[in-house]
Amino acid sequence: MDIKYLDLLAKEFPTKKSVITEVINLNAILALPKGTEHFISDVHGEFEAFQHILKNGSGRIRQKIAYLYHDELDSTEQNSLATLIYYPQEKINLTKDLIDNDEKLNDWYQKQLIRLVTVAQEVSSKYTRSKVRKAIPQEYSYVIEELLFTPSRQKQMSGYYNNVIETIVTLGIADDFIVEMSCLIQRLTIDHLHLVGDIYDRGPEPDKIIDSLMSYHSVDIQWGNHDVLWMAAALGSTVCQANVLRISSRYNNLDIIEKQYGMSIRFLVDFANKTYPNPHESFWPKLADEDSDMPHEKQRELASIQQAMAMIQFKLEGQIIEKQPDLNMSERSHFSKIDFNLYNYVHNGRTFQLNQQDFLSVNPKNPLTLTEEESKVVRNLSELFSLSDKLRKHVDYLFSVGSMYLVYNGNLLYHGCIPLDSKGEFKEFKFNDESYSGKELFDFFETVLRESYQAYSNGCKLSDDQLALLWYLWTGELSPLFGKDKMTTFERYFIQDKESHVEVKNPYYFLREEEETCDNILINFGLNPDTAHIINGHTPVKEVKGESPIKSDGKLLVIDGGFSKPYQSTTGIAGYTLLFNSYGMEIAVHQAFSGSDEAISKGQDLISVKRDIYQPSNRILVSQTDIGRSLQEQISDLLDLKTAYDQGILQEKSN
Ligand SMILES: O=P(O)(O)OC[C@H]1O[C@](O)(COP(=O)(O)O)[C@@H](O)[C@@H]1O
Ligand SMILES: [Mn+2]
């Protein structure tokens, strides 16, 4: 090994003894069971449901409780302990309301504390002490360490536990202590979280999801089409900004724009009210059940905004399509194709009649040109997007932990698809005389995104190519994040005939049922098809129609979390998440989440079934993971350093 590198390493390990200690420590870590990976996708702004699944580790905590307490506690008591761990403060408050006798309450506290310590011991058992120590909150570190690290039998017998726990209750810090212990259990149950895309759109609180991810202990993100739409909007893409505003008004989520991201869009509301005061019914907002009694006038205003933004969107999209023939999307430049005398347009030899004639902001002679007022709206919006510090912070975060795909512990993770032709060959996307397919296509778009981010961070405007490609990622036929032949937004607004609304999925979505397809993909990404899995988000699994999230005999797993309330009628249940721990992989099936209040009062996890994907014959150890491989490299470097000390090439430094 390079002597310069050894010299550097020697600064951290100046003596032979310190080298040996570290080698023993790292070797011990390699022999531990692998940590639990948790995969979640398509959370679509549903913060509460997302939090619930984070808190319960997709049922993992409830499993641990069942394992520890199957003899001692019945299922209701086990649920109650689980709820305490997920929502400690709320559960304490609820209990205080129910128990008005101090003695009984103290008794309750003591019981719960002992149970929490037992669960915490169980979930910390597969980590080194040093890792657990780092996760323990400062305030009670001494007591928690004392309770966790000393053999429980011995202490239970001597009454030691009861004594410590009694003191906690007498000192009046039991509430705090329970909260800290519960958070520690949550923290230790999941070692690493993968979010397989689509944090944004449809639901009300994507910003809170990102905030909670930012404080989560270990996470990566595979960008979804909706995430990239917001990232591109933040980087100054006006066409993506128009899409974001259109979708936000469609789902009554303008508060995200105005309150959370601090953009004051009064000018847009005024413009929309004036330009489209009587919007067509197809622009009416999609409301959550709890908002269904929204006053008509407010709904009308949202529809006006949606229509005004849709018109701007279709113009800007048409402009990009005409400027960039390489996108191969001329069919999607709708306004250029409309006959504004007959209000119809011809597509594939068929004439489609439009369902409305309200094109008040469109000049039939120059249908793609923004009016002066629209230009002003676009300029103002663009400025607002560039000024939002919070959005900027969130997008910085998405770039820092996110990517188009990820290879992690021998598995391949991506949101959408690998575009294929009907024979299963990788489809080529041609742009500026270059062709990209398979992994190269993902890498190409990743570079486009990162270079655009760099340019924007340096205060530069994005190039036309960059702007075109970012928008294409959202909606283009060969976008690995989208995976359909077209996005029929225009048709759904303007054409009655439902046939025109169909979006045809890329052949990938039926070919992924076959092992050969999955093997080809895995090989293309440099993975071993005999052991690797593909983890895929994006498409709701239609369980009601008999579809399974497990494809190709378990090689590919679709884990659309089905969080999005407006889509739950399609899926039949809410959706799926995945766990990968030292015993193998299992899919958790979730029922629709009806709010944390209900979860607390009913004490239910809403996870109905677990399906095993694969179970290796032996437990998987850290040595078999990516981290394990890097620890093995560190050990080998340290052994080189030891040899250098042994042979006198380097001198030990005593301090
Ligand atoms: O139901 P909406 O809001 O009109 O959205 C439909 C659009 O969303 C998409 O399904 C994309 O969103 P997803 O990534 O969540 O599937 C498009 O294919 C479709 O045109
Ligand atoms: Mn998606």
XYZ file of C-alpha atoms in Angstrom, residues 5-631:
627
model
C -1.800 6.690 2.674
C -0.362 4.569 5.504
C 1.143 7.707 6.993
C -2.282 9.322 6.984
C -3.869 6.249 8.551
C -1.145 6.237 11.183
C -2.377 9.649 12.363
C -5.650 8.045 13.373
C -4.040 4.820 14.653
C -0.638 5.856 16.017
C 0.144 2.606 17.844
C -0.010 -1.093 17.100
C -2.430 -1.489 19.963
C -4.853 1.037 18.508
C -4.691 -0.760 15.140
C -5.422 -4.126 16.727
C -8.322 -2.737 18.752
C -9.896 -1.312 15.593
C -9.397 -4.552 13.628
C -11.106 -6.511 16.401
C -13.938 -3.967 16.478
C -14.459 -4.067 12.692
C -14.297 -7.844 12.580
C -16.922 -7.994 15.293
C -19.211 -5.732 13.253
C -18.774 -7.982 10.197
C -20.101 -10.931 12.168
C -23.304 -9.130 13.252
C -26.620 -9.695 11.451
C -27.270 -7.181 8.669
C -29.373 -4.147 9.614
C -32.979 -3.794 8.433
C -33.599 -1.900 5.198
C -37.046 -0.394 4.755
C -38.404 0.422 1.268
C -41.284 2.860 0.792
C -42.545 4.540 -2.359
C -45.212 6.821 -3.853
C -46.021 8.636 -0.636
C -47.557 11.554 -2.606
C -47.790 14.144 0.147
C -49.552 11.860 2.651
C -47.401 12.785 5.616
C -49.482 11.196 8.380
C -49.705 7.792 6.702
C -46.003 7.982 5.852
C -45.129 8.795 9.460
C -47.226 5.908 10.683
C -45.319 3.442 8.514
C -41.992 4.924 9.548
C -42.981 4.639 13.193
C -44.157 1.052 13.007
C -41.351 -0.068 10.680
C -43.953 -1.658 8.379
C -45.052 -3.926 11.219
C -41.555 -4.871 12.366
C -42.045 -3.476 15.876
C -45.333 -5.328 16.291
C -43.556 -8.549 15.212
C -40.876 -8.020 17.845
C -43.534 -7.468 20.514
C -45.315 -10.649 19.474
C -42.043 -12.553 19.616
C -41.212 -11.279 23.099
C -44.670 -11.325 24.638
C -46.709 -14.033 22.927
C -47.075 -15.859 26.254
C -47.553 -12.899 28.509
C -49.761 -10.403 26.679
C -52.891 -10.951 24.635
C -53.178 -9.360 21.224
C -54.966 -6.228 22.513
C -52.233 -5.647 25.084
C -49.572 -6.204 22.461
C -51.312 -3.647 20.228
C -51.464 -1.226 23.086
C -47.720 -1.532 23.718
C -47.101 -1.060 19.995
C -49.211 2.116 19.969
C -47.254 3.416 22.954
C -44.046 2.963 20.976
C -45.427 4.676 17.856
C -47.243 7.547 19.547
C -45.817 7.694 23.090
C -47.006 11.131 24.176
C -50.492 10.702 22.733
C -50.873 7.272 24.302
C -49.707 8.584 27.699
C -52.266 11.402 27.515
C -54.996 8.948 26.601
C -54.050 6.685 29.517
C -53.973 9.582 31.978
C -57.520 10.435 30.935
C -58.599 6.860 31.582
C -56.816 6.171 34.883
C -57.632 8.666 37.603
C -55.970 6.816 40.444
C -52.292 7.684 41.119
C -51.352 4.263 42.365
C -52.804 2.560 39.307
C -51.138 5.080 37.034
C -47.747 4.468 38.651
C -48.301 0.793 38.231
C -49.064 1.346 34.532
C -45.910 3.429 34.117
C -43.728 0.787 35.727
C -45.137 -2.004 33.596
C -44.710 -0.028 30.399
C -41.187 1.032 31.250
C -40.091 -2.534 31.853
C -41.667 -3.607 28.559
C -40.017 -0.765 26.686
C -36.629 -1.696 28.090
C -37.189 -5.305 27.013
C -38.157 -4.291 23.467
C -35.235 -1.857 23.281
C -32.844 -4.613 24.358
C -34.213 -6.839 21.621
C -33.926 -4.267 18.830
C -30.454 -3.174 19.909
C -29.109 -6.714 20.122
C -27.834 -6.771 16.558
C -25.798 -3.602 16.798
C -22.490 -2.848 18.432
C -22.648 -0.988 21.709
C -21.004 1.978 20.115
C -23.756 2.240 17.458
C -26.506 1.937 20.056
C -24.773 4.486 22.250
C -24.779 6.992 19.384
C -28.532 6.525 18.974
C -29.315 7.046 22.665
C -30.589 10.539 23.482
C -28.088 12.576 25.502
C -30.401 13.520 28.318
C -30.946 10.047 29.755
C -27.954 8.319 28.261
C -26.541 7.051 31.540
C -29.773 5.412 32.738
C -30.702 4.010 29.326
C -27.253 2.493 28.841
C -27.423 1.042 32.308
C -30.780 -0.572 31.579
C -29.873 -1.788 28.097
C -26.404 -3.165 28.485
C -26.535 -5.171 31.682
C -27.793 -8.738 31.507
C -31.443 -8.503 32.305
C -32.000 -11.799 34.149
C -29.483 -11.052 36.793
C -30.849 -7.575 37.312
C -34.463 -8.554 37.209
C -33.802 -11.049 39.960
C -32.077 -8.604 42.203
C -34.895 -6.093 41.889
C -32.410 -3.705 40.310
C -34.673 -2.904 37.364
C -37.673 -2.208 39.483
C -35.632 0.079 41.612
C -34.334 2.174 38.710
C -37.754 2.263 37.125
C -39.487 3.184 40.356
C -37.077 6.064 40.736
C -37.881 7.243 37.199
C -41.573 7.276 38.074
C -41.068 8.927 41.484
C -38.908 11.641 39.996
C -41.754 12.480 37.607
C -39.728 11.922 34.452
C -41.580 8.813 33.273
C -43.370 10.646 30.424
C -40.135 11.956 29.013
C -38.417 8.682 29.506
C -41.129 6.729 27.709
C -40.986 9.134 24.775
C -37.200 8.810 24.518
C -37.254 5.017 24.819
C -39.974 4.759 22.174
C -38.042 6.931 19.740
C -34.952 4.840 20.390
C -36.876 1.655 19.584
C -38.208 3.190 16.363
C -34.717 4.361 15.484
C -33.072 0.970 16.100
C -35.770 -1.084 14.368
C -34.893 0.330 10.946
C -31.275 0.750 10.005
C -31.784 2.393 6.632
C -34.686 3.784 4.631
C -35.039 3.796 0.820
C -37.676 6.102 -0.592
C -38.352 4.870 -4.113
C -39.821 8.112 -5.447
C -42.874 10.329 -5.704
C -42.935 12.364 -2.542
C -44.746 15.227 -4.256
C -48.252 15.928 -5.637
C -51.842 14.928 -4.863
C -51.509 14.831 -1.054
C -51.327 17.908 1.192
C -47.940 17.707 2.978
C -44.938 16.734 0.824
C -42.881 19.445 2.529
C -43.371 17.800 5.921
C -42.316 14.454 4.457
C -39.078 16.001 3.245
C -38.510 17.711 6.607
C -38.928 14.388 8.384
C -36.579 12.635 5.931
C -34.000 15.353 6.530
C -33.905 14.458 10.208
C -34.081 10.691 9.655
C -30.942 8.807 10.612
C -30.159 7.083 7.298
C -31.967 7.493 3.983
C -31.619 7.544 0.215
C -34.142 8.534 -2.447
C -34.734 7.358 -6.000
C -36.377 10.285 -7.751
C -39.908 9.821 -9.057
C -41.484 11.651 -11.990
C -43.372 13.965 -9.595
C -40.187 14.769 -7.662
C -38.329 15.640 -10.816
C -41.226 17.865 -11.848
C -40.767 19.928 -8.670
C -36.975 19.851 -8.885
C -37.122 21.152 -12.461
C -39.644 23.800 -11.396
C -37.267 24.907 -8.648
C -34.411 25.094 -11.171
C -36.412 27.540 -13.269
C -38.304 25.379 -15.790
C -41.418 27.446 -16.496
C -43.231 24.537 -18.136
C -42.688 22.410 -15.024
C -43.788 25.331 -12.840
C -47.021 25.510 -14.855
C -47.544 21.767 -14.309
C -46.874 22.083 -10.584
C -49.412 24.905 -10.231
C -51.980 23.078 -12.334
C -51.697 19.900 -10.255
C -51.655 21.820 -6.958
C -54.884 23.614 -7.807
C -56.417 20.363 -9.121
C -55.890 18.689 -5.730
C -56.644 21.786 -3.622
C -53.037 21.954 -2.489
C -52.218 25.595 -3.119
C -51.366 25.946 0.573
C -48.140 24.070 -0.135
C -47.190 26.756 -2.620
C -48.419 29.713 -0.588
C -47.964 28.799 3.051
C -45.230 26.169 3.082
C -43.077 27.510 0.295
C -44.034 31.132 0.891
C -45.017 32.086 -2.667
C -47.753 34.645 -2.819
C -49.803 33.861 -5.928
C -52.536 36.506 -5.614
C -51.641 37.775 -9.115
C -52.341 34.318 -10.518
C -55.689 34.034 -8.753
C -56.726 37.450 -10.107
C -55.571 36.537 -13.594
C -57.420 33.194 -13.525
C -60.630 34.709 -12.154
C -60.567 37.316 -14.880
C -59.562 35.089 -17.799
C -61.527 31.932 -17.047
C -64.402 33.005 -14.764
C -66.557 30.046 -15.877
C -64.217 27.097 -16.095
C -65.377 23.907 -17.738
C -66.347 21.077 -15.375
C -63.302 19.048 -16.431
C -61.179 21.544 -14.484
C -63.119 21.076 -11.274
C -60.794 20.155 -8.361
C -60.408 16.636 -6.992
C -61.200 17.016 -3.330
C -60.326 14.825 -0.377
C -63.396 13.489 1.468
C -62.912 15.972 4.306
C -63.047 18.903 1.853
C -66.061 17.719 -0.097
C -68.277 20.443 1.391
C -66.032 23.221 0.076
C -68.168 26.211 -1.038
C -68.966 26.202 -4.746
C -67.316 29.576 -5.303
C -64.016 28.384 -3.834
C -64.125 25.286 -6.032
C -64.862 27.453 -9.031
C -61.825 29.596 -8.254
C -59.574 26.536 -8.031
C -60.947 25.368 -11.381
C -60.222 28.773 -12.922
C -56.629 28.574 -11.719
C -56.296 25.022 -13.004
C -57.633 26.029 -16.418
C -55.470 29.148 -16.661
C -52.374 27.131 -15.784
C -53.326 24.280 -18.131
C -53.547 26.740 -21.045
C -50.122 28.142 -20.212
C -48.754 24.606 -19.803
C -50.015 23.460 -23.227
C -48.493 26.522 -24.909
C -45.102 26.096 -23.223
C -45.109 22.370 -23.967
C -45.912 23.058 -27.627
C -43.012 25.522 -27.804
C -40.534 22.957 -26.455
C -41.842 20.228 -28.765
C -41.424 22.471 -31.820
C -37.962 23.598 -30.785
C -36.682 20.078 -30.010
C -37.634 17.617 -32.780
C -35.388 15.034 -31.054
C -38.038 14.614 -28.379
C -40.214 13.103 -31.106
C -43.372 14.534 -29.576
C -44.955 16.562 -32.381
C -48.205 14.642 -31.799
C -48.368 16.192 -28.340
C -48.345 19.838 -29.468
C -52.123 20.027 -29.159
C -52.777 23.697 -29.683
C -50.992 23.609 -33.057
C -53.375 20.876 -34.194
C -56.707 22.353 -33.172
C -59.026 23.733 -35.842
C -60.297 26.802 -33.989
C -63.241 27.240 -36.422
C -64.641 23.754 -35.938
C -63.245 23.150 -32.438
C -61.932 19.760 -33.322
C -58.644 18.171 -34.178
C -57.543 15.211 -36.217
C -55.363 12.531 -34.742
C -54.337 9.273 -36.441
C -57.003 9.815 -39.086
C -59.746 10.303 -36.479
C -61.517 13.560 -35.811
C -62.018 14.458 -32.186
C -64.586 17.060 -31.233
C -63.567 19.310 -28.337
C -65.976 19.439 -25.396
C -65.580 23.211 -24.931
C -64.811 26.321 -26.924
C -63.365 28.364 -24.122
C -59.913 29.254 -25.461
C -60.052 32.844 -24.313
C -56.307 33.175 -23.842
C -55.410 31.532 -27.156
C -54.841 33.382 -30.417
C -55.784 30.867 -33.168
C -53.172 32.416 -35.486
C -50.385 31.944 -32.925
C -51.797 29.344 -30.576
C -48.497 28.669 -28.812
C -47.716 32.299 -28.007
C -48.378 33.460 -24.467
C -50.536 36.582 -24.135
C -48.895 39.549 -22.480
C -50.692 38.806 -19.244
C -49.732 35.134 -19.345
C -46.105 36.119 -19.901
C -46.312 38.287 -16.828
C -47.811 35.434 -14.796
C -45.016 33.114 -15.969
C -42.335 35.695 -15.108
C -43.796 36.316 -11.652
C -44.116 32.630 -10.930
C -40.570 32.005 -12.031
C -39.328 34.685 -9.698
C -41.301 33.235 -6.784
C -39.876 29.768 -7.381
C -36.371 31.207 -7.362
C -36.985 33.090 -4.125
C -38.371 30.311 -1.951
C -35.639 29.385 0.539
C -37.540 26.418 1.833
C -38.081 24.928 -1.613
C -34.418 25.522 -2.342
C -33.451 23.702 0.855
C -35.693 20.765 -0.054
C -34.370 20.540 -3.586
C -30.773 20.707 -2.326
C -31.649 17.770 -0.117
C -33.263 15.809 -2.960
C -30.104 16.271 -5.000
C -27.850 15.342 -2.104
C -29.445 12.005 -1.166
C -31.277 11.201 -4.394
C -30.470 9.626 -7.738
C -32.155 8.155 -10.812
C -31.456 4.618 -9.562
C -29.447 2.935 -6.869
C -27.544 -0.309 -6.524
C -27.548 -1.178 -2.822
C -26.592 -4.451 -1.155
C -26.799 -6.210 -4.497
C -30.300 -4.968 -5.384
C -31.442 -2.471 -7.999
C -33.854 0.308 -7.044
C -35.663 2.711 -9.385
C -39.018 4.438 -9.522
C -40.399 3.946 -13.042
C -39.099 1.522 -15.630
C -36.394 0.538 -18.078
C -37.956 1.474 -21.433
C -38.176 -1.675 -23.581
C -39.574 -2.524 -26.986
C -42.172 -5.256 -27.368
C -39.425 -7.877 -27.835
C -37.805 -6.916 -24.559
C -34.852 -5.069 -26.109
C -33.743 -1.850 -24.413
C -35.344 1.027 -26.283
C -33.026 3.740 -27.493
C -33.579 7.413 -26.814
C -31.844 9.526 -29.435
C -30.843 13.058 -28.592
C -28.355 15.324 -30.375
C -27.021 12.434 -32.477
C -26.356 10.203 -29.479
C -28.387 7.165 -28.389
C -28.977 5.975 -24.860
C -30.692 2.885 -23.487
C -30.836 0.777 -20.316
C -28.440 1.882 -17.609
C -26.888 4.466 -19.962
C -30.255 6.139 -20.323
C -30.525 6.514 -16.547
C -26.959 7.803 -16.373
C -27.652 10.276 -19.173
C -30.634 11.790 -17.383
C -28.801 11.810 -14.071
C -26.049 13.870 -15.701
C -28.619 16.226 -17.224
C -30.195 16.767 -13.819
C -26.922 17.276 -11.971
C -25.515 19.638 -14.614
C -28.744 21.637 -14.572
C -28.535 21.857 -10.792
C -24.917 22.963 -11.030
C -25.759 25.620 -13.611
C -28.628 26.918 -11.519
C -26.490 26.938 -8.367
C -23.938 29.044 -10.243
C -26.651 31.566 -11.059
C -26.886 30.549 -14.745
C -30.034 29.951 -16.761
C -30.528 26.404 -17.989
C -29.944 25.721 -21.684
C -32.852 24.903 -24.011
C -31.658 21.297 -24.149
C -31.595 21.012 -20.378
C -35.061 22.545 -20.057
C -36.439 20.222 -22.727
C -34.925 17.115 -21.163
C -36.069 17.921 -17.621
C -39.633 18.297 -18.855
C -39.241 15.108 -20.953
C -38.346 13.183 -17.787
C -41.781 14.071 -16.444
C -43.796 13.149 -19.483
C -41.735 11.681 -22.353
C -42.353 8.229 -23.791
C -38.798 7.045 -23.133
C -38.417 8.647 -19.742
C -37.418 5.955 -17.232
C -39.476 7.816 -14.642
C -42.703 7.934 -16.654
C -42.944 4.790 -18.801
C -46.112 5.457 -20.810
C -46.564 6.394 -24.473
C -48.107 9.762 -23.616
C -49.630 11.783 -20.816
C -53.185 12.467 -21.884
C -53.800 15.531 -19.727
C -55.053 17.515 -22.722
C -57.432 14.775 -23.852
C -58.876 14.365 -20.355
C -59.675 18.067 -20.176
C -60.957 18.606 -23.703
C -62.243 15.365 -25.218
C -65.262 13.386 -24.100
C -64.309 10.136 -25.796
C -62.570 8.078 -23.108
C -60.659 6.104 -25.727
C -58.470 9.144 -26.246
C -57.619 9.203 -22.537
C -55.785 5.892 -22.571
C -52.092 6.039 -21.717
C -50.352 2.911 -22.981
C -47.717 1.582 -20.619
C -44.274 0.667 -21.904
C -43.929 -3.080 -22.700
C -41.675 -3.209 -19.636
C -44.784 -3.364 -17.466
C -45.890 -6.710 -18.799
C -42.447 -8.064 -19.667
C -41.277 -7.558 -16.088
C -43.408 -10.574 -15.197
C -40.795 -12.696 -17.015
C -37.552 -13.778 -15.474
C -35.599 -13.226 -18.675
C -36.468 -9.538 -18.700
C -35.426 -9.073 -15.090
C -32.181 -10.974 -15.671
C -31.316 -8.796 -18.688
C -31.932 -5.651 -16.699
C -29.879 -6.831 -13.736
C -26.984 -7.844 -15.974
C -27.155 -4.487 -17.730
C -26.691 -2.802 -14.336
C -23.760 -5.101 -13.486
C -25.674 -7.214 -10.955
C -25.859 -10.930 -10.372
C -29.250 -12.111 -11.706
C -29.184 -15.165 -9.446
C -29.195 -13.171 -6.247
C -30.317 -9.621 -7.067
C -33.817 -8.131 -6.833
C -35.366 -5.153 -8.593
C -37.360 -2.806 -6.370
C -39.789 -0.732 -8.363
C -42.336 1.980 -7.498
C -44.649 4.163 -9.639
C -47.554 1.902 -10.611
C -50.372 1.114 -8.204
C -50.826 -2.633 -7.893
C -54.420 -3.467 -8.685
C -54.926 -6.090 -5.994
C -58.680 -5.903 -6.612
C -58.067 -7.220 -10.115
C -55.852 -10.013 -8.833
C -52.529 -8.318 -9.535
C -49.603 -9.214 -7.282
C -46.714 -6.946 -6.232
C -44.370 -9.912 -6.609
C -43.260 -10.357 -10.222
C -41.046 -12.847 -11.952
C -41.057 -15.278 -9.069
C -39.849 -12.697 -6.589
C -37.117 -11.121 -8.703
C -38.993 -7.863 -9.084
C -41.077 -6.240 -6.369
C -43.519 -3.409 -6.933
C -43.893 -1.409 -3.773
C -46.204 1.442 -4.671
C -47.214 2.359 -1.138
C -50.680 3.279 -2.386
C -50.663 6.191 0.052
C -52.441 8.486 -2.356
C -56.024 8.715 -1.128
C -57.522 9.671 -4.493
C -56.066 6.467 -5.969
C -57.196 4.006 -3.319
C -60.307 3.028 -5.247
C -57.995 1.669 -7.974
C -55.777 -0.369 -5.707
C -58.430 -1.852 -3.448
C -56.088 -1.693 -0.476
C -53.605 1.011 0.266
C -50.411 -0.637 -0.934
C -47.124 -2.265 -0.160
C -43.803 -1.666 1.526
C -40.778 -3.918 1.731
C -38.409 -4.977 4.498
C -35.025 -6.579 3.997
C -33.376 -7.823 7.172
C -30.961 -10.561 8.116
C -33.681 -13.205 7.685
C -34.515 -12.151 4.116
C -37.125 -10.024 2.375
C -40.789 -9.614 3.110
C -43.546 -7.505 1.666
C -45.960 -5.782 4.026
C -49.505 -5.251 2.793
C -51.121 -2.096 4.158
C -54.721 -1.121 4.560
C -55.870 2.437 4.002
C -54.747 4.754 6.784
C -57.473 6.863 8.299
C -55.406 9.207 10.413
C -53.167 9.007 13.469
C -56.084 9.765 15.849
C -57.752 6.537 14.864
C -54.458 4.629 14.920
C -53.925 5.770 18.515
C -57.445 5.167 19.784
C -57.898 1.806 18.046
C -54.304 0.674 18.448
C -54.061 -0.914 15.028
C -51.141 -1.212 12.665
C -53.177 -1.541 9.490
C -50.817 -4.128 8.136
C -52.787 -7.147 7.124
C -50.434 -9.626 5.592
C -46.744 -10.249 5.243
C -45.446 -12.172 2.281
C -42.001 -13.687 2.302
C -40.014 -13.098 -0.838
C -36.993 -15.097 0.016
C -35.359 -16.532 3.085
C -31.686 -17.414 2.872
C -30.624 -20.591 4.638
C -28.373 -18.646 7.004
C -28.863 -15.209 8.494
C -27.325 -12.478 6.335
C -24.393 -10.838 8.090
C -22.921 -7.354 7.792
C -19.936 -8.977 6.016
C -22.262 -9.724 3.050
C -23.407 -6.119 2.630
C -21.947 -3.046 0.880
C -20.922 -1.630 4.244
C -19.340 -4.983 5.109
C -17.268 -4.846 1.937
C -15.987 -1.408 2.779
C -15.193 -2.545 6.351
